[in-house]
Short mmCIF file of C-alpha atoms in Angstrom, two decimals:
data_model
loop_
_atom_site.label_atom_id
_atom_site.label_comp_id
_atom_site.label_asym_id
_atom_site.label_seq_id
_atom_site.Cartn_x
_atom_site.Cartn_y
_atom_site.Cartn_z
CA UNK W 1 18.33 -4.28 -21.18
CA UNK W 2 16.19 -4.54 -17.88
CA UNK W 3 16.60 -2.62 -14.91
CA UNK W 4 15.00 -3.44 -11.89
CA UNK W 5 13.39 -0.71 -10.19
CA UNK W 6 11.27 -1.53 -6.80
CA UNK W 7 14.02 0.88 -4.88
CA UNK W 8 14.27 3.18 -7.39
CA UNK W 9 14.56 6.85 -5.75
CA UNK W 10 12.16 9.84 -6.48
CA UNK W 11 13.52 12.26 -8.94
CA UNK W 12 13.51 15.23 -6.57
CA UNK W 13 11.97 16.50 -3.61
CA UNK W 14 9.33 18.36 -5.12
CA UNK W 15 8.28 14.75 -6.83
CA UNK W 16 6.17 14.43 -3.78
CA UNK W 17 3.43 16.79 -1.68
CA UNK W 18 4.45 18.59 1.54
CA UNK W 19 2.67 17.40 4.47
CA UNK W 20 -0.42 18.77 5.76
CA UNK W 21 -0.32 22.20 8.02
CA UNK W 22 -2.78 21.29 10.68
CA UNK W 23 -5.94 21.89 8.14
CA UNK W 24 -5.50 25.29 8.83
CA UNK W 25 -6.39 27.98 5.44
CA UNK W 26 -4.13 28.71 3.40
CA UNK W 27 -3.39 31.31 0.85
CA UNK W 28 -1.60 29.01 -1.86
CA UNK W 29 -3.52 28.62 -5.14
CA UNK W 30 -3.76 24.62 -6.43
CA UNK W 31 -1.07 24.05 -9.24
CA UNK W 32 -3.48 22.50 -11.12
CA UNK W 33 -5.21 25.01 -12.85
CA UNK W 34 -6.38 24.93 -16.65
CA UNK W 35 -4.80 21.45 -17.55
CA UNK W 36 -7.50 19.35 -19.21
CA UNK W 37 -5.30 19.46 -22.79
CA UNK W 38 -4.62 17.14 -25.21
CA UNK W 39 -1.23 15.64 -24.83
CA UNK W 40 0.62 14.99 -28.29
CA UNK W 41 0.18 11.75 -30.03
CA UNK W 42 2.49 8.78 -29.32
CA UNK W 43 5.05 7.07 -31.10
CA UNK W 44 4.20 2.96 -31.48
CA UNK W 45 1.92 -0.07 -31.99
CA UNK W 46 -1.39 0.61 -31.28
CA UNK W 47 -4.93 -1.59 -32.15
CA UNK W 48 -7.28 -0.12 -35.00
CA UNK W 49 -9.49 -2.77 -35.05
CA UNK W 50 -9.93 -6.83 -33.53
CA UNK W 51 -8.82 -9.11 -36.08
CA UNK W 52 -12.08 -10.70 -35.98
CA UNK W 53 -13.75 -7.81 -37.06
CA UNK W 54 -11.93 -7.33 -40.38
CA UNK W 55 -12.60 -10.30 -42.97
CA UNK W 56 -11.52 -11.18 -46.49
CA UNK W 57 -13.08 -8.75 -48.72
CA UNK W 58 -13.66 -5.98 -46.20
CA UNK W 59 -13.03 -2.34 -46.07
CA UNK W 60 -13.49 -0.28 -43.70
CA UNK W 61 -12.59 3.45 -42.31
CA UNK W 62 -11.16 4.34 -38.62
CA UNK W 63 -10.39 7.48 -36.67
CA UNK W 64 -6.58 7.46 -35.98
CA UNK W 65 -5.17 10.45 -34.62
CA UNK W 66 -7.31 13.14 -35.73
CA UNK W 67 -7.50 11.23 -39.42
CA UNK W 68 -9.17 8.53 -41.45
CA UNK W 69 -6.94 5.38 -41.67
CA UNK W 70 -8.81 2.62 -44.31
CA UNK W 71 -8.36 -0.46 -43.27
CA UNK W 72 -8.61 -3.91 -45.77
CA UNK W 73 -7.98 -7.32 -45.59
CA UNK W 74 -7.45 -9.35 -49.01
CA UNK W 75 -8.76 -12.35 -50.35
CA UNK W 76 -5.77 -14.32 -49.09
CA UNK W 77 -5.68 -12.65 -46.10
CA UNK W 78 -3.42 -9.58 -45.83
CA UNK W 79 -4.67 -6.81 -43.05
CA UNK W 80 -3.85 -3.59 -44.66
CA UNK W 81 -3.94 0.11 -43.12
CA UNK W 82 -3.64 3.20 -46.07
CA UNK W 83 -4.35 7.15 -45.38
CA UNK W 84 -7.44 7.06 -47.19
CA UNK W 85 -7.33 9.13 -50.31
CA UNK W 86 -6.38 8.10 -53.95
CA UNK W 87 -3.85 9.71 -55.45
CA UNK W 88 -5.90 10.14 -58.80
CA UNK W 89 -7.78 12.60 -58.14
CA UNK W 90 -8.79 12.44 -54.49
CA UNK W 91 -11.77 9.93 -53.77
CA UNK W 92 -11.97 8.68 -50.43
CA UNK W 93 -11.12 5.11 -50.55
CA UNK W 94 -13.37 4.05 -47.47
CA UNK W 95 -16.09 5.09 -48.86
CA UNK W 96 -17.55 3.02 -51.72
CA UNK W 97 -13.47 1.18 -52.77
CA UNK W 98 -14.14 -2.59 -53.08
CA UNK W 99 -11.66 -6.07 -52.72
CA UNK W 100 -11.09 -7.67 -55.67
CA UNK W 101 -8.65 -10.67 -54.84
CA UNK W 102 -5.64 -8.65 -53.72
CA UNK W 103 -6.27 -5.60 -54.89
CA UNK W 104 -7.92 -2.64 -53.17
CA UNK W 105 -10.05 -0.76 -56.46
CA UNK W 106 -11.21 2.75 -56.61
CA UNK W 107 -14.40 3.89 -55.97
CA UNK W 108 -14.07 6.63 -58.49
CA UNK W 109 -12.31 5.57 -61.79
CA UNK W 110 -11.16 1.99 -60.85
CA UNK W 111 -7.82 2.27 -60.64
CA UNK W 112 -6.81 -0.86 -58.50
CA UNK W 113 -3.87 -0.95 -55.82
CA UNK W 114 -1.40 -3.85 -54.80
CA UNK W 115 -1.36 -4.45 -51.09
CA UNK W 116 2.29 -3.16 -51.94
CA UNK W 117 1.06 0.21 -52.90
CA UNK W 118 1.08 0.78 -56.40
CA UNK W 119 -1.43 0.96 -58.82
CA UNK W 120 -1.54 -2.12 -61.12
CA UNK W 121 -3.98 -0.95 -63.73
CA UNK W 122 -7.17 1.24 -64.37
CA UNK W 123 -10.55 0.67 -64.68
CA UNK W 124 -10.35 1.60 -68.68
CA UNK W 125 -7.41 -1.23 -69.22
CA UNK W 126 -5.23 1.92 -69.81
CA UNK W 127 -1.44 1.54 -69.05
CA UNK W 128 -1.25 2.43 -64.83
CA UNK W 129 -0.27 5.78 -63.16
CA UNK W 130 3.13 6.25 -61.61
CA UNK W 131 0.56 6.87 -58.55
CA UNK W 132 1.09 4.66 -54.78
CA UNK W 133 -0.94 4.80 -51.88
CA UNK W 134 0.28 5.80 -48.54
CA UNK W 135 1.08 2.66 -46.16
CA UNK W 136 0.97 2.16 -42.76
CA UNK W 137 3.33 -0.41 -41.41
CA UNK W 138 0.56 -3.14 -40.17
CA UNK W 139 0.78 -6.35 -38.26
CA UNK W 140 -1.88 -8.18 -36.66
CA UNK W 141 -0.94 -9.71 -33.18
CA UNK W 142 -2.75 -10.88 -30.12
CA UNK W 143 -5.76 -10.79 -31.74
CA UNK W 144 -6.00 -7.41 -32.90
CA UNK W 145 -5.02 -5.34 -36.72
CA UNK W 146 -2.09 -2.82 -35.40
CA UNK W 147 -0.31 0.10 -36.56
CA UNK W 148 2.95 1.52 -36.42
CA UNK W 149 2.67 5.70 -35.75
CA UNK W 150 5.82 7.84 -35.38
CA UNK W 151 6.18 11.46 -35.41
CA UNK W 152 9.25 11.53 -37.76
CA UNK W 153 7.99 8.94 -40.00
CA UNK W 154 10.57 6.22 -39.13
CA UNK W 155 10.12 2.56 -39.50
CA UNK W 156 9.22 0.61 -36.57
CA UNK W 157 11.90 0.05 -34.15
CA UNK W 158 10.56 -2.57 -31.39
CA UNK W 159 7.86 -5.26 -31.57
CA UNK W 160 4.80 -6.04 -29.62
CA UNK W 161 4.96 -10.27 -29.07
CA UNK W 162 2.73 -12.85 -29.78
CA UNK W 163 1.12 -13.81 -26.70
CA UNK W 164 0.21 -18.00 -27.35
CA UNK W 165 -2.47 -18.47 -26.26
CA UNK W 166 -3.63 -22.05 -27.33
CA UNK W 167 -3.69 -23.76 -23.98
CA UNK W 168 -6.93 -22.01 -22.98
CA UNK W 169 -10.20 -23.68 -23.83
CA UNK W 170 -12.27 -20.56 -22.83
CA UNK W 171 -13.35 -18.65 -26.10
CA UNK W 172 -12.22 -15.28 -25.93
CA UNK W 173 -14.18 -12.34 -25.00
CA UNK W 174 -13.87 -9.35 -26.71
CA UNK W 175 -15.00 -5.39 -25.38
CA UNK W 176 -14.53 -1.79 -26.39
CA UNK W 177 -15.21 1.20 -25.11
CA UNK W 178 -14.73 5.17 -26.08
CA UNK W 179 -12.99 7.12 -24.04
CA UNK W 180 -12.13 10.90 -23.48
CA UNK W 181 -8.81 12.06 -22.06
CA UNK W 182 -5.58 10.12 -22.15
CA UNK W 183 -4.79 6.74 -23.75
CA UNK W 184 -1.53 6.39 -21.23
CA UNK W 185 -4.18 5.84 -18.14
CA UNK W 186 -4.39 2.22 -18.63
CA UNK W 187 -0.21 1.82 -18.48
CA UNK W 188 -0.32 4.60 -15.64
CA UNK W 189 -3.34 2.93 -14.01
CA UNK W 190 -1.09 -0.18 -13.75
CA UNK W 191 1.55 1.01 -11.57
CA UNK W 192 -0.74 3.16 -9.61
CA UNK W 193 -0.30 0.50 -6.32
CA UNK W 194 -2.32 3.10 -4.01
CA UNK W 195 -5.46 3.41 -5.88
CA UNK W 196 -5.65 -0.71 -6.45
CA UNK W 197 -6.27 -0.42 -2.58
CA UNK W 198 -8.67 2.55 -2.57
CA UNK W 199 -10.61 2.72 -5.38
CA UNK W 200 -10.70 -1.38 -6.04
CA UNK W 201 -11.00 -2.01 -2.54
CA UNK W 202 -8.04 -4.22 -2.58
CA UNK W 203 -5.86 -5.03 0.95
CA UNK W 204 -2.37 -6.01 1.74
CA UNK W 205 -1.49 -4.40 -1.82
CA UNK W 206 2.85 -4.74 -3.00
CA UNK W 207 4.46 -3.94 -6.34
CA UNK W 208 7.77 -4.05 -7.78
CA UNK W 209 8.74 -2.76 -11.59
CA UNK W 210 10.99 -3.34 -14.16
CA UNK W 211 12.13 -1.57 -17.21
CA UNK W 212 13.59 -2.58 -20.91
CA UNK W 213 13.75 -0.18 -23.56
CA UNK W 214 9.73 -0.30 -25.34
CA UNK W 215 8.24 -2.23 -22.04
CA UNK W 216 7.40 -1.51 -18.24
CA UNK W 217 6.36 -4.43 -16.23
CA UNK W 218 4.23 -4.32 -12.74
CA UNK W 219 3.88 -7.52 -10.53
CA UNK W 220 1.40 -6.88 -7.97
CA UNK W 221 0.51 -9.03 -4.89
CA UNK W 222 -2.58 -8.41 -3.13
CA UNK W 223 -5.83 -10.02 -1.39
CA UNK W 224 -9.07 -9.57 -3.05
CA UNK W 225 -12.25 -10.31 -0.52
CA UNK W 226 -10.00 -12.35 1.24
CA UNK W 227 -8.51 -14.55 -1.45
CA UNK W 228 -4.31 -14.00 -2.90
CA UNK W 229 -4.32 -12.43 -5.71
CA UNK W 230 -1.41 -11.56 -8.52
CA UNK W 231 -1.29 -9.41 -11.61
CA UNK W 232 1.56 -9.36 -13.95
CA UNK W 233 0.94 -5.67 -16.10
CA UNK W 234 3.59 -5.52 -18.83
CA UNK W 235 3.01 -2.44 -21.08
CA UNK W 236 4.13 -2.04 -25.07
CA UNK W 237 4.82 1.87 -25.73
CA UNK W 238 1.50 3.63 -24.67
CA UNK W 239 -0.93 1.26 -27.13
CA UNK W 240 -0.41 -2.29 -25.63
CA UNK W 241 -0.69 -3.83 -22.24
CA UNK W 242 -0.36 -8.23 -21.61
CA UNK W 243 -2.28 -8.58 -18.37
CA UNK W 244 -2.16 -11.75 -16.17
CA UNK W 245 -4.13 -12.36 -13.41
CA UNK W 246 -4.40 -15.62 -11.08
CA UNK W 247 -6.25 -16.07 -7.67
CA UNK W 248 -4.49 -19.49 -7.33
CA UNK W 249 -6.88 -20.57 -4.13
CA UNK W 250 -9.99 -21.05 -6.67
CA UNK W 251 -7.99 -22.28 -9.35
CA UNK W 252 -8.79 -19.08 -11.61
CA UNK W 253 -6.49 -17.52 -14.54
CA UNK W 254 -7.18 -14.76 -16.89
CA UNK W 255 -5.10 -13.17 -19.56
CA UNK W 256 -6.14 -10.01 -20.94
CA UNK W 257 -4.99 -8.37 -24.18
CA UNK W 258 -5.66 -4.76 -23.51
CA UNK W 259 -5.62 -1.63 -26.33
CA UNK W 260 -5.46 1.78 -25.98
CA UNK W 261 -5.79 3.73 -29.39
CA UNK W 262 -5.70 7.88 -29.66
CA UNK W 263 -8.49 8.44 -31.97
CA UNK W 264 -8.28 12.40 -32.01
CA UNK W 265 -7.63 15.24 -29.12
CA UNK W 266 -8.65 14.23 -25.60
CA UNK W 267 -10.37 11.31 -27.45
CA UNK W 268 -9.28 7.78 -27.33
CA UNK W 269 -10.70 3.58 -27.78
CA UNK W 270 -10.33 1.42 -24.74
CA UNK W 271 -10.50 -2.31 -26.55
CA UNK W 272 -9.26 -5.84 -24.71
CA UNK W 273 -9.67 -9.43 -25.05
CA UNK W 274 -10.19 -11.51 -22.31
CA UNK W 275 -9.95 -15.46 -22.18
CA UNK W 276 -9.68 -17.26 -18.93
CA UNK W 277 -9.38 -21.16 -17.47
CA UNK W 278 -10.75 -22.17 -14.40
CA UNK W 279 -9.59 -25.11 -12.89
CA UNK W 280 -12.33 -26.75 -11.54
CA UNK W 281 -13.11 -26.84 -15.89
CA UNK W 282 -10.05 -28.86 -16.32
CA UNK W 283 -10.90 -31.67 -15.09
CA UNK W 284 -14.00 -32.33 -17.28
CA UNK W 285 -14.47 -33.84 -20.80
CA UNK W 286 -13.43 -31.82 -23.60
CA UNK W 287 -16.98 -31.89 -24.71
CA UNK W 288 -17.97 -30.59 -21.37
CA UNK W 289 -15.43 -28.23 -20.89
CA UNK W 290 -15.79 -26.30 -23.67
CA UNK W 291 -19.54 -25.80 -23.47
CA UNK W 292 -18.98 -24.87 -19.49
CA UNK W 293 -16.66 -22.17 -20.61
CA UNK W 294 -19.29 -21.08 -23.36
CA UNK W 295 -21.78 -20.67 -20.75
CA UNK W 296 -19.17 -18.86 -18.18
CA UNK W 297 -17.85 -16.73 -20.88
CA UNK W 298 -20.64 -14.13 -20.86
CA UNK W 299 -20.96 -14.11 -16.89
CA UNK W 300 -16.59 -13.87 -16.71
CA UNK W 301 -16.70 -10.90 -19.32
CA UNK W 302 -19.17 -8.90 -17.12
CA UNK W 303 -17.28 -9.53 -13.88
CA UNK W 304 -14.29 -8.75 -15.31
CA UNK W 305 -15.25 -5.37 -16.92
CA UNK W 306 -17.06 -3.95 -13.64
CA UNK W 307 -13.94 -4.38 -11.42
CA UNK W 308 -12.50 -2.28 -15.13
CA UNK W 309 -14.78 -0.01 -15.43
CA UNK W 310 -14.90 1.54 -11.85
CA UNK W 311 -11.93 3.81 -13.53
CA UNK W 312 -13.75 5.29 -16.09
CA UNK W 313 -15.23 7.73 -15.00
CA UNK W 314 -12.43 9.16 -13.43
CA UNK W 315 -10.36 8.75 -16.55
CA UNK W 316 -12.68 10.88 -18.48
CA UNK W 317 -13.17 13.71 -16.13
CA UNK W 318 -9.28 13.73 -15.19
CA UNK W 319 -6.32 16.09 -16.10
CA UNK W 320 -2.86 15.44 -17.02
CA UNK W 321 -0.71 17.01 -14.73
CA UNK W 322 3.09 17.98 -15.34
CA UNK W 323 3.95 18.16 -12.12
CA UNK W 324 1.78 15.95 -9.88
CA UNK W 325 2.34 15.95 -6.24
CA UNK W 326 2.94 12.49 -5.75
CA UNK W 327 2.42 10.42 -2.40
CA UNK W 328 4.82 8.52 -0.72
CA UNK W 329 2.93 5.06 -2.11
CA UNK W 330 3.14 6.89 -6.00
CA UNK W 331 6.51 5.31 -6.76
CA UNK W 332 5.68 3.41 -10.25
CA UNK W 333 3.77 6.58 -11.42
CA UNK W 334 6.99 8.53 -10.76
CA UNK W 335 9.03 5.29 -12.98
CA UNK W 336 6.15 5.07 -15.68
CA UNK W 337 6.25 8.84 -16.33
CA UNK W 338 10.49 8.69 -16.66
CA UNK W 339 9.86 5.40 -18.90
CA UNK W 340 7.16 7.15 -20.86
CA UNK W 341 8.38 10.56 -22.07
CA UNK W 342 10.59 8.39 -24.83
CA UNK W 343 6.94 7.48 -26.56
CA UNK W 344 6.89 11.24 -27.17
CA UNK W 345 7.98 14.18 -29.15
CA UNK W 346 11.41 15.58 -27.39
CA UNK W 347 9.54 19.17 -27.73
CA UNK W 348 6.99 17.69 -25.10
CA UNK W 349 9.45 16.13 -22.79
CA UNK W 350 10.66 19.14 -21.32
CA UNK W 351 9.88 20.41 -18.06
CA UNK W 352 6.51 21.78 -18.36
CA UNK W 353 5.11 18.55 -19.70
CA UNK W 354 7.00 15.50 -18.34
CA UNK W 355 9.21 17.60 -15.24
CA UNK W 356 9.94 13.77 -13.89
CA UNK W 357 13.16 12.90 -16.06
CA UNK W 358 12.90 11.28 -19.10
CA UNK W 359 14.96 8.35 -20.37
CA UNK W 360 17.09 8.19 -23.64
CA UNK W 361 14.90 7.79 -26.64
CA UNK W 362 14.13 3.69 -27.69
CA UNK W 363 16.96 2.97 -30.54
CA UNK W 364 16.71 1.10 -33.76
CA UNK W 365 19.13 -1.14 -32.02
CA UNK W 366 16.82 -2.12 -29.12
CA UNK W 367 14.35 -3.91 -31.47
CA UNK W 368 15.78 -7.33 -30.95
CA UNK W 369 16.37 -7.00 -27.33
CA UNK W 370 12.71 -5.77 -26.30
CA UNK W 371 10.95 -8.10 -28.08
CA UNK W 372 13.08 -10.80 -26.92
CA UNK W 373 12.53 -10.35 -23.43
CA UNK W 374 8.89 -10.00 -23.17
CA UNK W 375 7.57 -13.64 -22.91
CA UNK W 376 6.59 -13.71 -19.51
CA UNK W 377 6.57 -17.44 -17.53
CA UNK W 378 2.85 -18.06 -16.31
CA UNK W 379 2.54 -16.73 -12.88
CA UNK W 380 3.68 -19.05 -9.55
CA UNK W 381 0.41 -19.95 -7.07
CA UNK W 382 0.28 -17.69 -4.27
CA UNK W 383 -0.65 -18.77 -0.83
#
């Protein structure tokens, strides 16, 4: 299902602020008030870790959502997420449990674990426990180890797609940052078409949106120091955004890979992956062209990050407001907050928290269909 949304009415007057009164005083207290609170957690994919940065034979423990998650990858392979605690008698799997081929082994007694689960035997060659470890559903996409959260413990429902990357030479370029505040920014931050123009400084700025059931695509047009520039934004639930960006002039392409990861309260991990051509590149040897783009890798990565990272701040500092008194110009804010609310808890949806209406809840039925319709055709040149 895809809606396209560019005309897409407010939801009600109040949706947007009154005009000014002639800067004369007023006597009306700011809405705002004490807002800086933690929003609940998400339903979705979201990143734990690169992929890179979990080999065979590793284990390894991550904040999730105000908890450990233990994260291991087997000798053959497998990328595993488990709540971290052994049903034994309690020892904290992260710290001190060991590989051993495909099993994930104790710390504490030895009993060993199938990347199914169960326990397959004990450290005493005693007969096994009825015992299983918690699973997360995992899958590792896009270059990252991701896993499925839900409030209600269902099974996953839609699917973040593989992004091929293969015809880019550059070698990708990885970043992460901590954050406080609100893992939605970056999919908010995307539609926000006025503050491209203020805060990035760029001009002749114009959006349009479009909607399935677990995605929420931007295509912005806009002149950067002169030169055409379009981004293609598509956001996955409130964890995963596919970025493209082309400045067709100089011949330059990016595609970012971009994670945003609730790690506890008001506390979140920015990560993204960026890998890029240039055209003037192209044209060389193979030979050349790769050890150009090993040289331009570091110098892309920083570029790219400061025009990123002017937002930070902000983001950290910033409340979540129910009821925002949007601008004219705020029109994909007003969509992304209607497309958003399904991510969440219905108890948070209501009218104090998300006052824009929310849509229908993603169904078990729309897995197929979102996934299926998020390969997006490489961006046309324009002039």
């Amino acid at each position: 299902m895809m809606t396209r949304t560019a005309a897409l009415p407010l939801a009600t007057a109040s949706d947007v602020a009154p005009p000014a009164s002639g800067g004369m005083p007023s006597n009306r207290r700011s809405t705002v008030g004490e807002t800086r609170a933690p929003l609940p957690y998400p339903d979705g994919w979201f990143s734990v870790c690169f992929s890179r940065d979990l080999p065979p034979g590793t284990v390894r423990t991550v904040p999730f959502m105000g908890q450990d998650l233990v994260l291991y990858r087997t000798a053959a392979g497998r990328a595993c997420a488990i709540d971290p605690y052994c049903p034994h008698l309690g020892a904290h799997l992260g710290v001190g449990g060991k590989v051993q081929g495909e099993e994930l082994v104790c710390p504490f007694h030895g009993l060993a674990f199938s990347p199914e689960g169960g326990c397959v035997r004990t450290g005493q060659g005693t007969t096994p426990p009825d015992a299983s470890l918690t699973l997360r559903y995992t899958k590792e996409v896009n270059g990252a180890v991701m896993v499925w959260a839900d409030h209600e413990n269902r099974p996953p429902n839609w699917e973040v797609p593989e992004r091929d990357l293969s015809a880019f030479a550059s070698p990708p370029q990885h970043s992460s940052h901590e954050m406080r505040g609100y893992p939605q920014d970056t999919g908010e931050n995307s539609v926000d078409q006025v503050h491209f123009g203020w805060l990035h400084g760029l001009t002749d700025t114009a959006a349009t949106y479009e909607v399935g059931d677990c995605w929420m695509e931007t295509l912005l047009t806009a002149r950067w120091h002169g030169q055409p520039m379009r981004m293609r934004m598509r956001q996955f639930g409130m964890g995963h955004v596919q970025a493209e960006s082309e400045m067709s002039r100089i011949g330059f392409r990016v595609i970012t890979m971009l994670y945003s990861t609730p790690t506890a309260p008001m506390e979140w991990t920015m990560s993204w992956i960026d890998t890029f051509e240039l055209a003037l590149f192209e044209r060389l040897p193979r030979p050349l062209r790769r050890a150009a783009y090993a040289l331009l890798g570091p110098v892309a990565k920083r570029w790219l990050a400061s025009f990123a990272q002017i937002d930070f701040p902000i983001w950290n500092a910033r409340a979540f407001l129910g009821r925002p008194k949007l601008l004219r110009g705020d029109r994909g804010i007003a969509e992304f907050r209607r497309w958003s609310a399904r991510f969440y808890p219905p108890s948070s949806t209501d009218k104090r928290v998300f006052p824009i209406r929310p849509v229908p809840p993603v169904s078990s039925a729309a897995s197929g269909a979102g996934a299926a319709g998020a390969s997006a055709e490489p961006l046309a040149p324009v002039s």
